[in-house]
PDB file of C-alpha atoms and ligand atoms in Angstrom:
ATOM      1  CA  UNK A 209      68.758  75.475  25.477  1.00 96.00           C
ATOM      2  CA  UNK A 210      71.384  76.338  22.911  1.00 98.00           C
ATOM      3  CA  UNK A 211      72.377  79.880  21.973  1.00 98.00           C
ATOM      4  CA  UNK A 212      74.380  81.311  19.075  1.00 98.00           C
ATOM      5  CA  UNK A 213      76.422  84.459  19.759  1.00 98.00           C
ATOM      6  CA  UNK A 214      77.487  86.425  16.663  1.00 98.00           C
ATOM      7  CA  UNK A 215      79.780  89.238  17.817  1.00 98.00           C
ATOM      8  CA  UNK A 216      83.132  90.430  16.434  1.00 97.00           C
ATOM      9  CA  UNK A 217      84.319  92.337  19.522  1.00 97.00           C
ATOM     10  CA  UNK A 218      86.366  89.716  21.420  1.00 97.00           C
ATOM     11  CA  UNK A 219      85.795  91.358  24.808  1.00 97.00           C
ATOM     12  CA  UNK A 220      81.998  91.507  24.471  1.00 97.00           C
ATOM     13  CA  UNK A 221      81.855  88.048  22.866  1.00 98.00           C
ATOM     14  CA  UNK A 222      83.904  86.559  25.718  1.00 98.00           C
ATOM     15  CA  UNK A 223      81.683  88.144  28.370  1.00 98.00           C
ATOM     16  CA  UNK A 224      78.544  86.964  26.613  1.00 98.00           C
ATOM     17  CA  UNK A 225      79.749  83.381  26.209  1.00 98.00           C
ATOM     18  CA  UNK A 226      80.858  83.169  29.855  1.00 98.00           C
ATOM     19  CA  UNK A 227      77.615  84.631  31.204  1.00 98.00           C
ATOM     20  CA  UNK A 228      75.482  82.359  29.010  1.00 98.00           C
ATOM     21  CA  UNK A 229      77.431  79.246  30.002  1.00 97.00           C
ATOM     22  CA  UNK A 230      77.116  80.242  33.671  1.00 96.00           C
ATOM     23  CA  UNK A 231      73.356  80.475  33.065  1.00 96.00           C
ATOM     24  CA  UNK A 232      73.326  76.826  31.846  1.00 95.00           C
ATOM     25  CA  UNK A 233      73.065  77.447  28.122  1.00 97.00           C
ATOM     26  CA  UNK A 234      75.020  75.540  25.499  1.00 97.00           C
ATOM     27  CA  UNK A 235      76.768  78.279  23.498  1.00 98.00           C
ATOM     28  CA  UNK A 236      78.291  78.512  20.016  1.00 98.00           C
ATOM     29  CA  UNK A 237      80.119  81.606  18.854  1.00 98.00           C
ATOM     30  CA  UNK A 238      80.847  83.218  15.495  1.00 98.00           C
ATOM     31  CA  UNK A 239      83.101  86.256  14.932  1.00 98.00           C
ATOM     32  CA  UNK A 240      81.776  87.415  11.566  1.00 98.00           C
ATOM     33  CA  UNK A 241      78.523  87.523   9.618  1.00 98.00           C
ATOM     34  CA  UNK A 242      79.414  84.721   7.212  1.00 98.00           C
ATOM     35  CA  UNK A 243      80.204  82.141   9.883  1.00 98.00           C
ATOM     36  CA  UNK A 244      77.254  83.368  11.969  1.00 98.00           C
ATOM     37  CA  UNK A 245      74.873  83.031   9.044  1.00 98.00           C
ATOM     38  CA  UNK A 246      76.129  79.510   8.286  1.00 98.00           C
ATOM     39  CA  UNK A 247      75.718  78.311  11.898  1.00 98.00           C
ATOM     40  CA  UNK A 248      72.258  79.864  12.243  1.00 98.00           C
ATOM     41  CA  UNK A 249      71.252  78.279   8.943  1.00 98.00           C
ATOM     42  CA  UNK A 250      72.441  74.768   9.793  1.00 96.00           C
ATOM     43  CA  UNK A 251      72.175  74.312  13.582  1.00 96.00           C
ATOM     44  CA  UNK A 252      68.979  74.323  15.679  1.00 96.00           C
ATOM     45  CA  UNK A 253      69.383  77.263  18.086  1.00 98.00           C
ATOM     46  CA  UNK A 254      66.850  78.208  20.738  1.00 98.00           C
ATOM     47  CA  UNK A 255      67.900  81.854  20.417  1.00 98.00           C
ATOM     48  CA  UNK A 256      70.551  84.039  18.781  1.00 98.00           C
ATOM     49  CA  UNK A 257      72.383  87.133  20.045  1.00 98.00           C
ATOM     50  CA  UNK A 258      73.335  89.033  16.894  1.00 98.00           C
ATOM     51  CA  UNK A 259      75.553  92.094  16.711  1.00 97.00           C
ATOM     52  CA  UNK A 260      74.632  94.319  13.750  1.00 96.00           C
ATOM     53  CA  UNK A 261      78.072  95.751  12.945  1.00 95.00           C
ATOM     54  CA  UNK A 262      79.884  92.626  11.726  1.00 97.00           C
ATOM     55  CA  UNK A 263      82.731  91.910   9.292  1.00 97.00           C
ATOM     56  CA  UNK A 264      82.132  90.101   5.948  1.00 97.00           C
ATOM     57  CA  UNK A 265      78.300  90.194   6.089  1.00 98.00           C
ATOM     58  CA  UNK A 266      76.487  92.785   8.262  1.00 97.00           C
ATOM     59  CA  UNK A 267      73.995  91.666  10.898  1.00 97.00           C
ATOM     60  CA  UNK A 268      70.882  93.027   9.139  1.00 97.00           C
ATOM     61  CA  UNK A 269      71.721  91.029   5.999  1.00 98.00           C
ATOM     62  CA  UNK A 270      72.401  87.886   8.068  1.00 98.00           C
ATOM     63  CA  UNK A 271      69.011  88.241   9.743  1.00 98.00           C
ATOM     64  CA  UNK A 272      67.176  88.922   6.454  1.00 98.00           C
ATOM     65  CA  UNK A 273      68.720  85.797   4.924  1.00 98.00           C
ATOM     66  CA  UNK A 274      67.722  83.611   7.871  1.00 98.00           C
ATOM     67  CA  UNK A 275      64.168  84.890   7.766  1.00 98.00           C
ATOM     68  CA  UNK A 276      63.810  84.524   3.996  1.00 98.00           C
ATOM     69  CA  UNK A 277      65.089  80.940   4.375  1.00 97.00           C
ATOM     70  CA  UNK A 278      62.362  80.256   6.956  1.00 97.00           C
ATOM     71  CA  UNK A 279      64.594  80.218  10.063  1.00 97.00           C
ATOM     72  CA  UNK A 280      62.289  81.295  12.902  1.00 97.00           C
ATOM     73  CA  UNK A 281      64.485  81.146  16.029  1.00 98.00           C
ATOM     74  CA  UNK A 282      64.217  84.194  18.327  1.00 98.00           C
ATOM     75  CA  UNK A 283      66.885  86.789  17.558  1.00 98.00           C
ATOM     76  CA  UNK A 284      68.030  89.508  19.943  1.00 98.00           C
ATOM     77  CA  UNK A 285      70.092  92.193  18.220  1.00 98.00           C
ATOM     78  CA  UNK A 286      72.874  94.267  19.755  1.00 97.00           C
ATOM     79  CA  UNK A 287      72.642  97.879  18.567  1.00 93.00           C
ATOM     80  CA  UNK A 288      74.604 101.044  19.140  1.00 86.00           C
ATOM     81  CA  UNK A 289      73.006 103.473  21.581  1.00 80.00           C
ATOM     82  CA  UNK A 290      71.164 106.446  19.991  1.00 82.00           C
ATOM     83  CA  UNK A 291      70.916 104.687  16.627  1.00 87.00           C
ATOM     84  CA  UNK A 292      67.155 104.378  16.407  1.00 92.00           C
ATOM     85  CA  UNK A 293      67.215 103.751  12.652  1.00 93.00           C
ATOM     86  CA  UNK A 294      69.351 100.670  13.294  1.00 93.00           C
ATOM     87  CA  UNK A 295      66.733  99.327  15.698  1.00 94.00           C
ATOM     88  CA  UNK A 296      63.948  99.926  13.192  1.00 96.00           C
ATOM     89  CA  UNK A 297      65.946  98.213  10.431  1.00 96.00           C
ATOM     90  CA  UNK A 298      66.652  95.313  12.808  1.00 96.00           C
ATOM     91  CA  UNK A 299      62.995  94.783  13.705  1.00 97.00           C
ATOM     92  CA  UNK A 300      61.981  95.092  10.056  1.00 97.00           C
ATOM     93  CA  UNK A 301      64.589  92.448   9.172  1.00 97.00           C
ATOM     94  CA  UNK A 302      62.996  90.043  11.667  1.00 98.00           C
ATOM     95  CA  UNK A 303      64.548  90.769  15.080  1.00 98.00           C
ATOM     96  CA  UNK A 304      62.476  89.890  18.162  1.00 98.00           C
ATOM     97  CA  UNK A 305      64.177  92.165  20.678  1.00 98.00           C
ATOM     98  CA  UNK A 306      67.270  94.329  21.136  1.00 97.00           C
ATOM     99  CA  UNK A 307      69.646  95.677  23.722  1.00 96.00           C
ATOM    100  CA  UNK A 308      71.779  98.770  23.110  1.00 95.00           C
ATOM    101  CA  UNK A 309      75.513  98.708  23.844  1.00 94.00           C
ATOM    102  CA  UNK A 310      76.816  99.060  26.470  1.00 94.00           C
ATOM    103  CA  UNK A 311      74.310  96.736  28.090  1.00 96.00           C
ATOM    104  CA  UNK A 312      73.775  95.151  31.488  1.00 97.00           C
ATOM    105  CA  UNK A 313      74.311  91.400  31.228  1.00 98.00           C
ATOM    106  CA  UNK A 314      71.384  90.728  33.590  1.00 97.00           C
ATOM    107  CA  UNK A 315      69.025  92.583  31.286  1.00 97.00           C
ATOM    108  CA  UNK A 316      70.254  90.682  28.240  1.00 98.00           C
ATOM    109  CA  UNK A 317      69.832  87.358  30.072  1.00 98.00           C
ATOM    110  CA  UNK A 318      66.305  88.286  31.188  1.00 97.00           C
ATOM    111  CA  UNK A 319      65.329  89.299  27.657  1.00 98.00           C
ATOM    112  CA  UNK A 320      66.717  86.021  26.272  1.00 97.00           C
ATOM    113  CA  UNK A 321      64.773  83.972  28.841  1.00 97.00           C
ATOM    114  CA  UNK A 322      61.605  85.820  27.841  1.00 97.00           C
ATOM    115  CA  UNK A 323      62.230  85.245  24.120  1.00 97.00           C
ATOM    116  CA  UNK A 324      62.899  81.534  24.635  1.00 97.00           C
ATOM    117  CA  UNK A 325      59.880  80.903  26.828  1.00 95.00           C
ATOM    118  CA  UNK A 326      57.553  82.873  24.548  1.00 95.00           C
ATOM    119  CA  UNK A 327      58.833  80.949  21.511  1.00 94.00           C
ATOM    120  CA  UNK A 328      57.899  77.754  23.386  1.00 93.00           C
ATOM    121  CA  UNK A 329      54.488  79.182  24.359  1.00 92.00           C
ATOM    122  CA  UNK A 330      55.091  79.858  28.059  1.00 91.00           C
ATOM    123  CA  UNK A 331      54.083  83.185  29.579  1.00 91.00           C
ATOM    124  CA  UNK A 332      55.624  82.659  33.007  1.00 93.00           C
ATOM    125  CA  UNK A 333      59.292  82.410  34.028  1.00 93.00           C
ATOM    126  CA  UNK A 334      58.350  79.442  36.230  1.00 95.00           C
ATOM    127  CA  UNK A 335      57.345  76.407  34.154  1.00 94.00           C
ATOM    128  CA  UNK A 336      55.164  73.948  36.056  1.00 93.00           C
ATOM    129  CA  UNK A 337      54.380  70.392  35.100  1.00 91.00           C
ATOM    130  CA  UNK A 338      52.454  68.475  37.748  1.00 90.00           C
ATOM    131  CA  UNK A 339      54.615  68.349  40.907  1.00 93.00           C
ATOM    132  CA  UNK A 340      57.625  69.724  39.040  1.00 95.00           C
ATOM    133  CA  UNK A 341      58.406  73.459  38.980  1.00 96.00           C
ATOM    134  CA  UNK A 342      61.338  74.954  37.078  1.00 96.00           C
ATOM    135  CA  UNK A 343      62.274  78.533  37.869  1.00 96.00           C
ATOM    136  CA  UNK A 344      64.151  79.593  34.731  1.00 94.00           C
ATOM    137  CA  UNK A 345      65.300  82.869  36.358  1.00 94.00           C
ATOM    138  CA  UNK A 346      67.417  81.121  38.977  1.00 92.00           C
ATOM    139  CA  UNK A 347      67.827  77.722  37.227  1.00 93.00           C
ATOM    140  CA  UNK A 348      66.107  76.095  40.223  1.00 95.00           C
ATOM    141  CA  UNK A 349      64.050  72.943  40.150  1.00 97.00           C
ATOM    142  CA  UNK A 350      61.609  71.819  42.817  1.00 97.00           C
ATOM    143  CA  UNK A 351      59.415  68.787  43.261  1.00 96.00           C
ATOM    144  CA  UNK A 352      56.267  69.200  45.365  1.00 95.00           C
ATOM    145  CA  UNK A 353      57.820  72.436  46.633  1.00 95.00           C
ATOM    146  CA  UNK A 354      61.087  70.818  47.752  1.00 97.00           C
ATOM    147  CA  UNK A 355      64.268  72.005  46.019  1.00 97.00           C
ATOM    148  CA  UNK A 356      66.118  69.381  43.946  1.00 97.00           C
ATOM    149  CA  UNK A 357      69.836  69.798  43.293  1.00 97.00           C
ATOM    150  CA  UNK A 358      70.756  69.071  39.669  1.00 97.00           C
ATOM    151  CA  UNK A 359      74.020  69.164  37.733  1.00 95.00           C
ATOM    152  CA  UNK A 360      74.371  71.519  34.755  1.00 94.00           C
ATOM    153  CA  UNK A 361      73.607  68.811  32.200  1.00 93.00           C
ATOM    154  CA  UNK A 362      70.668  67.442  34.196  1.00 96.00           C
ATOM    155  CA  UNK A 363      69.227  70.956  34.385  1.00 97.00           C
ATOM    156  CA  UNK A 364      69.785  71.561  30.644  1.00 96.00           C
ATOM    157  CA  UNK A 365      67.897  68.359  29.854  1.00 97.00           C
ATOM    158  CA  UNK A 366      64.921  68.915  32.160  1.00 97.00           C
ATOM    159  CA  UNK A 367      64.533  72.588  31.186  1.00 96.00           C
ATOM    160  CA  UNK A 368      64.428  71.638  27.491  1.00 97.00           C
ATOM    161  CA  UNK A 369      61.784  68.971  28.132  1.00 96.00           C
ATOM    162  CA  UNK A 370      59.832  71.473  30.243  1.00 95.00           C
ATOM    163  CA  UNK A 371      59.828  74.109  27.491  1.00 95.00           C
ATOM    164  CA  UNK A 372      58.596  71.387  25.113  1.00 95.00           C
ATOM    165  CA  UNK A 373      56.139  69.824  27.566  1.00 91.00           C
ATOM    166  CA  UNK A 374      53.315  67.929  25.924  1.00 88.00           C
ATOM    167  CA  UNK A 375      55.584  66.891  23.035  1.00 94.00           C
ATOM    168  CA  UNK A 376      57.841  63.842  22.645  1.00 97.00           C
ATOM    169  CA  UNK A 377      61.473  64.914  22.183  1.00 97.00           C
ATOM    170  CA  UNK A 378      63.925  62.544  20.495  1.00 96.00           C
ATOM    171  CA  UNK A 379      67.359  61.795  21.907  1.00 93.00           C
ATOM    172  CA  UNK A 380      68.905  63.430  18.829  1.00 92.00           C
ATOM    173  CA  UNK A 381      66.937  66.626  19.429  1.00 95.00           C
ATOM    174  CA  UNK A 382      67.927  66.661  23.105  1.00 95.00           C
ATOM    175  CA  UNK A 383      71.567  66.182  22.117  1.00 94.00           C
ATOM    176  CA  UNK A 384      71.350  69.111  19.687  1.00 94.00           C
ATOM    177  CA  UNK A 385      69.892  71.445  22.304  1.00 96.00           C
ATOM    178  CA  UNK A 386      71.946  70.655  25.402  1.00 95.00           C
ATOM    179  CA  UNK A 387      75.452  70.494  23.881  1.00 93.00           C
ATOM    180  CA  UNK A 388      77.395  73.125  21.993  1.00 92.00           C
ATOM    181  CA  UNK A 389      78.983  72.448  18.606  1.00 87.00           C
ATOM    182  CA  UNK A 390      82.416  71.530  19.968  1.00 83.00           C
ATOM    183  CA  UNK A 391      81.130  69.045  22.525  1.00 82.00           C
ATOM    184  CA  UNK A 392      81.931  65.391  21.845  1.00 79.00           C
ATOM    185  CA  UNK A 393      78.315  64.285  21.509  1.00 77.00           C
ATOM    186  CA  UNK A 394      77.075  60.841  22.335  1.00 75.00           C
ATOM    187  CA  UNK A 395      73.325  60.372  22.428  1.00 69.00           C
ATOM    188  CA  UNK A 396      73.777  57.416  24.832  1.00 78.00           C
ATOM    189  CA  UNK A 397      74.722  59.882  27.556  1.00 88.00           C
ATOM    190  CA  UNK A 398      71.168  61.239  27.307  1.00 92.00           C
ATOM    191  CA  UNK A 399      69.965  57.931  28.772  1.00 92.00           C
ATOM    192  CA  UNK A 400      72.464  58.310  31.597  1.00 93.00           C
ATOM    193  CA  UNK A 401      71.172  61.807  32.408  1.00 95.00           C
ATOM    194  CA  UNK A 402      67.556  60.631  32.254  1.00 96.00           C
ATOM    195  CA  UNK A 403      68.423  57.802  34.673  1.00 96.00           C
ATOM    196  CA  UNK A 404      69.985  60.251  37.128  1.00 97.00           C
ATOM    197  CA  UNK A 405      67.023  62.624  36.820  1.00 97.00           C
ATOM    198  CA  UNK A 406      64.622  59.764  37.564  1.00 96.00           C
ATOM    199  CA  UNK A 407      66.550  58.913  40.709  1.00 96.00           C
ATOM    200  CA  UNK A 408      66.256  62.539  41.836  1.00 97.00           C
ATOM    201  CA  UNK A 409      62.711  63.291  40.647  1.00 95.00           C
ATOM    202  CA  UNK A 410      61.000  59.897  40.833  1.00 92.00           C
ATOM    203  CA  UNK A 411      60.231  57.519  37.997  1.00 89.00           C
ATOM    204  CA  UNK A 412      56.985  59.111  36.850  1.00 90.00           C
ATOM    205  CA  UNK A 413      58.223  62.556  35.825  1.00 93.00           C
ATOM    206  CA  UNK A 414      60.038  61.696  32.575  1.00 95.00           C
ATOM    207  CA  UNK A 415      58.137  59.270  30.341  1.00 95.00           C
ATOM    208  CA  UNK A 416      59.973  57.136  27.773  1.00 95.00           C
ATOM    209  CA  UNK A 417      58.106  56.771  24.488  1.00 95.00           C
ATOM    210  CA  UNK A 418      59.802  53.711  23.105  1.00 93.00           C
ATOM    211  CA  UNK A 419      61.591  54.361  19.812  1.00 92.00           C
ATOM    212  CA  UNK A 420      60.569  58.046  19.855  1.00 95.00           C
ATOM    213  CA  UNK A 421      62.144  59.741  22.841  1.00 96.00           C
ATOM    214  CA  UNK A 422      61.082  61.386  26.073  1.00 97.00           C
ATOM    215  CA  UNK A 423      58.403  63.703  27.363  1.00 95.00           C
ATOM    216  CA  UNK A 424      57.407  65.136  30.698  1.00 94.00           C
ATOM    217  CA  UNK A 425      54.444  63.426  32.352  1.00 90.00           C
ATOM    218  CA  UNK A 426      51.084  65.165  31.960  1.00 79.00           C
ATOM    219  CA  UNK A 427      50.210  67.568  34.764  1.00 66.00           C
ATOM    220  CA  UNK A 428      47.494  65.250  36.111  1.00 59.00           C
ATOM    221  CA  UNK A 429      49.831  62.269  36.172  1.00 50.00           C
ATOM    222  CA  UNK A 430      51.024  61.491  39.678  1.00 49.00           C
ATOM    223  CA  UNK A 431      54.672  60.434  39.705  1.00 48.00           C
ATOM    224  CA  UNK A 432      55.472  57.079  41.286  1.00 49.00           C
ATOM    225  CA  UNK A 433      58.083  57.803  43.926  1.00 48.00           C
ATOM    226  CA  UNK A 434      58.063  54.304  45.336  1.00 43.00           C
ATOM    227  CA  UNK A 435      60.527  52.856  42.821  1.00 42.00           C
TER     228      UNK A 435
HETATM  229 CA1  LIG B 144      80.566  94.852  16.006  1.00 55.99          CA
END
C-alpha cells in the first residue's frame, strides 16, 4: 500500500513518513500544494494524508482538483483544532476523514487502515483468504492459525494482493503499490518476492495467471503444501 503525505511542516511531515514506513507503507512526500497535486494526479496512491494549510496551492483546492479530475483515492485531511468550518469545507471538497492537529499517530494510522480497507471493500481489519489471515492492525500474517514471519517487502506484496483478492494484479501494478517514487524499481524483483512467499506460505496461496499477473487463491481452494 502506497501513501502520499502532503504537509509543509517539516517536523510533522518527518514524523508521518517515519511512522508510515514503520507500518509497512511505501511513502511519497510533497511539501507544497503544487507538488502534492501533481503526485496525486499522476501516481496511483492507496491513500493520501493532506494538510489543508499549504504553500502555493491550499489543500482544499488540491482536493477539489483531484476530485474534479476523477481521482478517487481515499483522502484524510489534517485540520486545525476548533476550526469546524475547515472540516466542513474539507468534506465538501471530497475528503473521506480528518484528524485535527495535534494528533495521536496511532489514531491517524488506524483511520488510514480503515479508509484503505473500506476502499477495497473489506469491513474487517483482519483479511482472510482461505487458510491465510492478514491482521492489518499488527501487520501479522498467519497460515492455518500459525504465524508466518515475513520481510517488509513480502508483507507489502501479500497485503496488496489480499486487499485486491478475487482480482488478478499485474506485476506493474504491484510494483507501483509496494515501492515509493524514489525506489529503484525492477518488476523482476516481484517474481523473487512471490517465490519467497510461496516457500513460506505453500505453493497454492498465490496463483500465477500467465501473462496477466497474480491473485490470491479462492477461499475454497486448498493450498498444496507438499511442494
Ligand atoms: Ca501547514
